Tab-separated table of C-alpha atoms in Angstrom:
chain	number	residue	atom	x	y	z
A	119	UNK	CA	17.470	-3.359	6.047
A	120	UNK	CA	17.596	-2.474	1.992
A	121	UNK	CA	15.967	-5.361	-0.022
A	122	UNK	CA	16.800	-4.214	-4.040
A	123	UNK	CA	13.524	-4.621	-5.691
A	124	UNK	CA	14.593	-6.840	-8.268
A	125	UNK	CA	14.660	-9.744	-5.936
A	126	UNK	CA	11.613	-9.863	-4.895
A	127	UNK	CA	10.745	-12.691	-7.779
A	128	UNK	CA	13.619	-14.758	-7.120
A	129	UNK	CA	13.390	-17.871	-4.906
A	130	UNK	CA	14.819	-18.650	-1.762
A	131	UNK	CA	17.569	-20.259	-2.811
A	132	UNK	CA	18.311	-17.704	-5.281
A	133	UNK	CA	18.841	-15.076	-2.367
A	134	UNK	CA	22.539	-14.824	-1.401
A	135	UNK	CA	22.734	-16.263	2.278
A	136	UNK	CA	23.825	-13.183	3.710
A	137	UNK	CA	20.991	-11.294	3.029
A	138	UNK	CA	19.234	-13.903	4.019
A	139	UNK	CA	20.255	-13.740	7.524
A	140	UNK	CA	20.043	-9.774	7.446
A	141	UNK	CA	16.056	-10.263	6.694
A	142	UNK	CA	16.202	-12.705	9.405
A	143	UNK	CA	17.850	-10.226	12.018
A	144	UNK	CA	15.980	-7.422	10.974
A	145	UNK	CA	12.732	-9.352	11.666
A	146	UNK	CA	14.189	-10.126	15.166
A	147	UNK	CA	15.057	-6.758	15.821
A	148	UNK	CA	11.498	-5.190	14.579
A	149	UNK	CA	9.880	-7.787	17.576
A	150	UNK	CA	12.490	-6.966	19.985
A	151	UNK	CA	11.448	-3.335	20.100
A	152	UNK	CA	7.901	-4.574	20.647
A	153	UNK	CA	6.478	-3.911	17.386
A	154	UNK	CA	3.929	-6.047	16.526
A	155	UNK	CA	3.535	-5.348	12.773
A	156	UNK	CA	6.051	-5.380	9.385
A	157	UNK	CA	5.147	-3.316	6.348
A	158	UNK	CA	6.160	-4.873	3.818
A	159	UNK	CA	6.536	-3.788	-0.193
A	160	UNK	CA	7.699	-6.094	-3.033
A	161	UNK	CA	9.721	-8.911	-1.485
A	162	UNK	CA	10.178	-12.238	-2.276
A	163	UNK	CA	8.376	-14.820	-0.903
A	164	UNK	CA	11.278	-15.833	1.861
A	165	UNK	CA	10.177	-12.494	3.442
A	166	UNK	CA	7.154	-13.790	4.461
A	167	UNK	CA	8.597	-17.553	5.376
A	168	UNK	CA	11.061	-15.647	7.544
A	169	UNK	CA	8.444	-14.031	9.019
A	170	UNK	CA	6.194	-16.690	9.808
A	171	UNK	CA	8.893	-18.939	11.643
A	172	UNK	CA	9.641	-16.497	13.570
A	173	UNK	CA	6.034	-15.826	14.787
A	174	UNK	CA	4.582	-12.901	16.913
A	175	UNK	CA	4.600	-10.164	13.862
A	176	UNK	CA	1.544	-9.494	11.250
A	177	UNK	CA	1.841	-7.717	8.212
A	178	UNK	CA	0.484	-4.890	6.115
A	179	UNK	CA	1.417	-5.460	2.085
A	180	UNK	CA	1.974	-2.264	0.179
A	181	UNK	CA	0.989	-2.841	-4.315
A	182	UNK	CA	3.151	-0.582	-5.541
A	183	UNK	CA	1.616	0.910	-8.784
A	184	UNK	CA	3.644	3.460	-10.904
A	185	UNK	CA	2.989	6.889	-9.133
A	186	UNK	CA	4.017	8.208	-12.350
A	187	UNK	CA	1.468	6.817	-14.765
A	188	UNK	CA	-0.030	8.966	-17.296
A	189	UNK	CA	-3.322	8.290	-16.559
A	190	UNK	CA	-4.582	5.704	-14.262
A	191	UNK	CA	-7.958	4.600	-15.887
A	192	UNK	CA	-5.592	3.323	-18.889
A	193	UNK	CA	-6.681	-0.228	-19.517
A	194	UNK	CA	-3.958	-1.375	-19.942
A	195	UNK	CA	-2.460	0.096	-17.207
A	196	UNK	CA	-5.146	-1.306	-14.658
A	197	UNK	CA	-4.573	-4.918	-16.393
A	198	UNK	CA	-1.289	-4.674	-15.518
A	199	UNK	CA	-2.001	-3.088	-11.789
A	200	UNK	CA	-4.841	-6.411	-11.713
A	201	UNK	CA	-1.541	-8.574	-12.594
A	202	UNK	CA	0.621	-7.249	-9.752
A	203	UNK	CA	-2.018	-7.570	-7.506
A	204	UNK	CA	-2.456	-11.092	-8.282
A	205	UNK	CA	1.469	-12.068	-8.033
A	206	UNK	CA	1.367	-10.432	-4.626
A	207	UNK	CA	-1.216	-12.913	-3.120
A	208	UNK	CA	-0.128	-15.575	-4.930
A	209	UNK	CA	3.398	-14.977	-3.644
A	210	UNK	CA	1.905	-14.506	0.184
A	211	UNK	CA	-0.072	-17.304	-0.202
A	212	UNK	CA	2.566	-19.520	-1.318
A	213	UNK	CA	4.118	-19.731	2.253
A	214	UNK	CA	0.279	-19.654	3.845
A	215	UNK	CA	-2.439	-21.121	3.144
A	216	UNK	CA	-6.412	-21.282	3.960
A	217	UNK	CA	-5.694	-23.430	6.583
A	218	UNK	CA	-3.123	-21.401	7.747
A	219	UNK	CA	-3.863	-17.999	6.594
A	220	UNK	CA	-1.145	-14.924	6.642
A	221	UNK	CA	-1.554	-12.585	9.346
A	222	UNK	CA	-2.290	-9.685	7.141
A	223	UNK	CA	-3.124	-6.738	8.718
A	224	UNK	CA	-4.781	-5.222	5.389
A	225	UNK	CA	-3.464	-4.614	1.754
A	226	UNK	CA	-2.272	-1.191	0.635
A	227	UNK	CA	-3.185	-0.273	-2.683
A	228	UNK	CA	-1.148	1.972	-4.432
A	229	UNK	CA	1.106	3.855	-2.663
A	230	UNK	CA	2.086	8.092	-3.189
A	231	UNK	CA	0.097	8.462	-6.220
A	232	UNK	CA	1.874	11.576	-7.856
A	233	UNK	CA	0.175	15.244	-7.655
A	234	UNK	CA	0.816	14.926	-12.103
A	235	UNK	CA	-0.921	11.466	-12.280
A	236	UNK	CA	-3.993	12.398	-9.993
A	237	UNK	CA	-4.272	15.910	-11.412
A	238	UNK	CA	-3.957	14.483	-15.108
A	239	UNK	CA	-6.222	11.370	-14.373
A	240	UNK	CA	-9.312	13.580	-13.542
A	241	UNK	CA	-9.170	16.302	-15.904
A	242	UNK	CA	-8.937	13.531	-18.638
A	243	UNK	CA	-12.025	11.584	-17.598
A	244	UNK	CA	-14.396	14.139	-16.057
A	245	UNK	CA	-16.961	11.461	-16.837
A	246	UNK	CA	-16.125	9.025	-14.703
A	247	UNK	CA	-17.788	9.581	-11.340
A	248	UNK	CA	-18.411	6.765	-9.640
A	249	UNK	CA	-17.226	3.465	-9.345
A	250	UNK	CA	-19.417	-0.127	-8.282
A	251	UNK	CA	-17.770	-3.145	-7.075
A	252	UNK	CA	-18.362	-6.166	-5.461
A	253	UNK	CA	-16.743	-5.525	-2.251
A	254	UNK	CA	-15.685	-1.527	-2.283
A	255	UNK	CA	-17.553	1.194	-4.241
A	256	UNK	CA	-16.367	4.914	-4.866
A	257	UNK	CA	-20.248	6.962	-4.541
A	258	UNK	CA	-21.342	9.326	-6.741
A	259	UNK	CA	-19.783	12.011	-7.099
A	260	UNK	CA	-16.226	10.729	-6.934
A	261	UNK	CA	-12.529	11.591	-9.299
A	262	UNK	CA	-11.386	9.567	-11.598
A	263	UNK	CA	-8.567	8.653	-10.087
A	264	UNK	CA	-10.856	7.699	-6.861
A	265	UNK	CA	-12.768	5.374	-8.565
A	266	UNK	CA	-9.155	4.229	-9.592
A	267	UNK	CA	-8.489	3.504	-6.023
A	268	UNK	CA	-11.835	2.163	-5.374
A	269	UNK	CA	-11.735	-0.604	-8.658
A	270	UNK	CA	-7.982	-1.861	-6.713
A	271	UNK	CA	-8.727	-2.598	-3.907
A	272	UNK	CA	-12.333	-4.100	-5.186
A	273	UNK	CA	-10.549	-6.089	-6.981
A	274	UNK	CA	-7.684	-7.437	-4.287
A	275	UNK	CA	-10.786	-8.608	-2.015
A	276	UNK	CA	-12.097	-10.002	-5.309
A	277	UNK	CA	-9.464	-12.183	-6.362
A	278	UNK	CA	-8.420	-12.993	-2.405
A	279	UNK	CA	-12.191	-14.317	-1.587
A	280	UNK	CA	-12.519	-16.203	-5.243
A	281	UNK	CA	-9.167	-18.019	-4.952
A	282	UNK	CA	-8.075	-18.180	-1.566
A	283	UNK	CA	-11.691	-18.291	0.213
A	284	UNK	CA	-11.050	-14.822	2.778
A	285	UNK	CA	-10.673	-11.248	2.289
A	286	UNK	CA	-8.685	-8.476	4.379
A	287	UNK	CA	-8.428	-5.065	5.161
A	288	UNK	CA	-7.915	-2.291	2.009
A	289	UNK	CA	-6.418	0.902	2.099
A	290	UNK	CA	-4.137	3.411	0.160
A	291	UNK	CA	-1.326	5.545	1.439
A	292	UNK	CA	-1.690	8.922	0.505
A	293	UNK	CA	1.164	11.503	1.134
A	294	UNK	CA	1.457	14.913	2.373
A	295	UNK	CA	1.949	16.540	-1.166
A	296	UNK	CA	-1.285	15.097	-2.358
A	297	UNK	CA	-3.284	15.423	0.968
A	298	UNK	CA	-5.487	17.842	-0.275
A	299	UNK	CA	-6.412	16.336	-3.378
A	300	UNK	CA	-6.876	12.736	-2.536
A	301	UNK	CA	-9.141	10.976	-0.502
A	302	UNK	CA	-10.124	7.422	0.023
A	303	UNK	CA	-12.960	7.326	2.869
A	304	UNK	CA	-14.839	4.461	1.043
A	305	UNK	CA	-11.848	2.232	1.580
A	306	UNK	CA	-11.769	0.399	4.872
A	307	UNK	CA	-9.344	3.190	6.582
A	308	UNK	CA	-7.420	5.540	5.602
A	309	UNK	CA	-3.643	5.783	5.375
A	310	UNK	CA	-1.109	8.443	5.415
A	311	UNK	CA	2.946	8.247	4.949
A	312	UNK	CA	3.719	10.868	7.090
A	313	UNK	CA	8.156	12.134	7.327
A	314	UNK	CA	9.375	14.249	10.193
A	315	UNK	CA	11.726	15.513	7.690
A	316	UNK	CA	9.420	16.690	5.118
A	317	UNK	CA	6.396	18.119	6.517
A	318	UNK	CA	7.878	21.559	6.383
A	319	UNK	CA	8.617	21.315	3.323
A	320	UNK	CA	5.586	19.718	1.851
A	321	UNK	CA	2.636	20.305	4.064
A	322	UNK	CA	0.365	22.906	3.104
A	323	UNK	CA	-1.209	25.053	5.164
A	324	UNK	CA	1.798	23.996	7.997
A	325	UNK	CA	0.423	22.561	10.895
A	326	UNK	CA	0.299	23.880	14.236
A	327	UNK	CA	2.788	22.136	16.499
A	328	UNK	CA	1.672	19.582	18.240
A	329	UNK	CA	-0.501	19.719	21.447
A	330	UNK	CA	2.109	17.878	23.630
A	331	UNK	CA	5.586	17.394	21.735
A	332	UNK	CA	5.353	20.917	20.542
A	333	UNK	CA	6.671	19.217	16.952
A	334	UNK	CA	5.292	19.472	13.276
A	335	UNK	CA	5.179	15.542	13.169
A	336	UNK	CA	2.687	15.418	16.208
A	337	UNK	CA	0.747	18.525	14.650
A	338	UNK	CA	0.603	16.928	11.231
A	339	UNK	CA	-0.641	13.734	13.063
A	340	UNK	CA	-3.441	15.567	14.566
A	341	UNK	CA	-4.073	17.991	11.628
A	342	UNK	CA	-5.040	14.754	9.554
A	343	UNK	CA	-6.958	12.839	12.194
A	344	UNK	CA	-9.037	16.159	13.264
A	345	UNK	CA	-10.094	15.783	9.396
A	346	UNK	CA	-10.951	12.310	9.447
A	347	UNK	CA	-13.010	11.508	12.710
């Protein structure tokens, strides 16, 4: 179902009742299937409450950055990425606890990253190569907009561990447009939003079809995973 954005900071009783019950249903209908996992993006904390009374479903959290930005390693930009970062596990961990920690399958960390913010993060800080954390490093060697990636998601398992005493998975999810000039393999997996609908219009070189559906969505499936072992 469509959550609007703007309520994900409003409380649970701020939520009109109907949509509510549409979370609620949608939930219901995601286990039904036999899915075992919700992804969710900027939702108010009854998402998550929802979710946990109903049981049998983990999680993965997408912190949405703007794909947009002019250039990524502005500081104030990456204060304010380190803010939204820190209202999304406060928010999750408002409804869990340590004692009864949310079944997160791992936090994404930025999402689609535009082919004009990647392009005009690197050219603008050719100096900045490589990245050192605490938890995730981007090696020598790496874009600008890579060690980017690589400060993010240091920083989620940084502020989990420090305030709520565990860390989870980190990834990013890259798209088809910017496939070829974005990588993340020093994150803990990599991540790919990948549309039937767009891959011939976006994928470049086109797959071959795939080796038993005979579609672009299986091809573009395998193209990626034959490049990532």
């Amino acid at each position: 179902g469509y959550l609007p954005w703007d309520l994900a900071v409003l409380s649970a009783a701020q939520i009109p009742e109907q949509l509510k019950q549409s979370i609620r249903n949608d939930l219901i209908k995601i286990k039904g299937m036999g899915a075992n996992t919700v992804r969710f993006w900027d939702v108010p904390a009854f998402c998550y409450r929802a979710l946990k009374e109903l049981g049998g479903l983990a999680f993965i959290q997408t912190i949405w950055f703007n794909v947009e930005q002019y250039d990524l390693q502005d500081a104030n930009f990456k204060e304010q990425c380190r803010q939204t970062i820190r209202t999304h596990l406060d928010r999750i961990y408002s409804v869990y606890s340590q004692t009864d920690p949310p079944p997160v399958v791992a936090f994404l960390t930025g999402n689609e990253l535009s082919v004009g913010a990647i392009q005009r993060t690197d050219q603008l800080h050719p100096e900045i190569t490589v990245y050192h954390g605490t938890h995730v490093s981007a090696p020598d060697g790496s874009s600008a907009t890579q060690c980017f990636l690589a400060e993010m998601a240091d920083y989620v398992k940084t502020y989990e561990l420090a305030t709520y005493g565990r860390t989870h998975l980190v990834s990013y999810a890259n798209e088809i447009r910017t496939y070829p000039l974005l990588d993340a393999p020093f994150l803990d997996f990599r991540s790919m939003n990948a549309y039937s609908y767009n891959i011939r219009a976006f994928a470049n070189p086109l797959p071959p079809p795939g080796s038993s559906t005979q579609t672009l969505f299986q091809g573009w499936i395998e193209f990626v995973k034959q490049g990532a072992p």
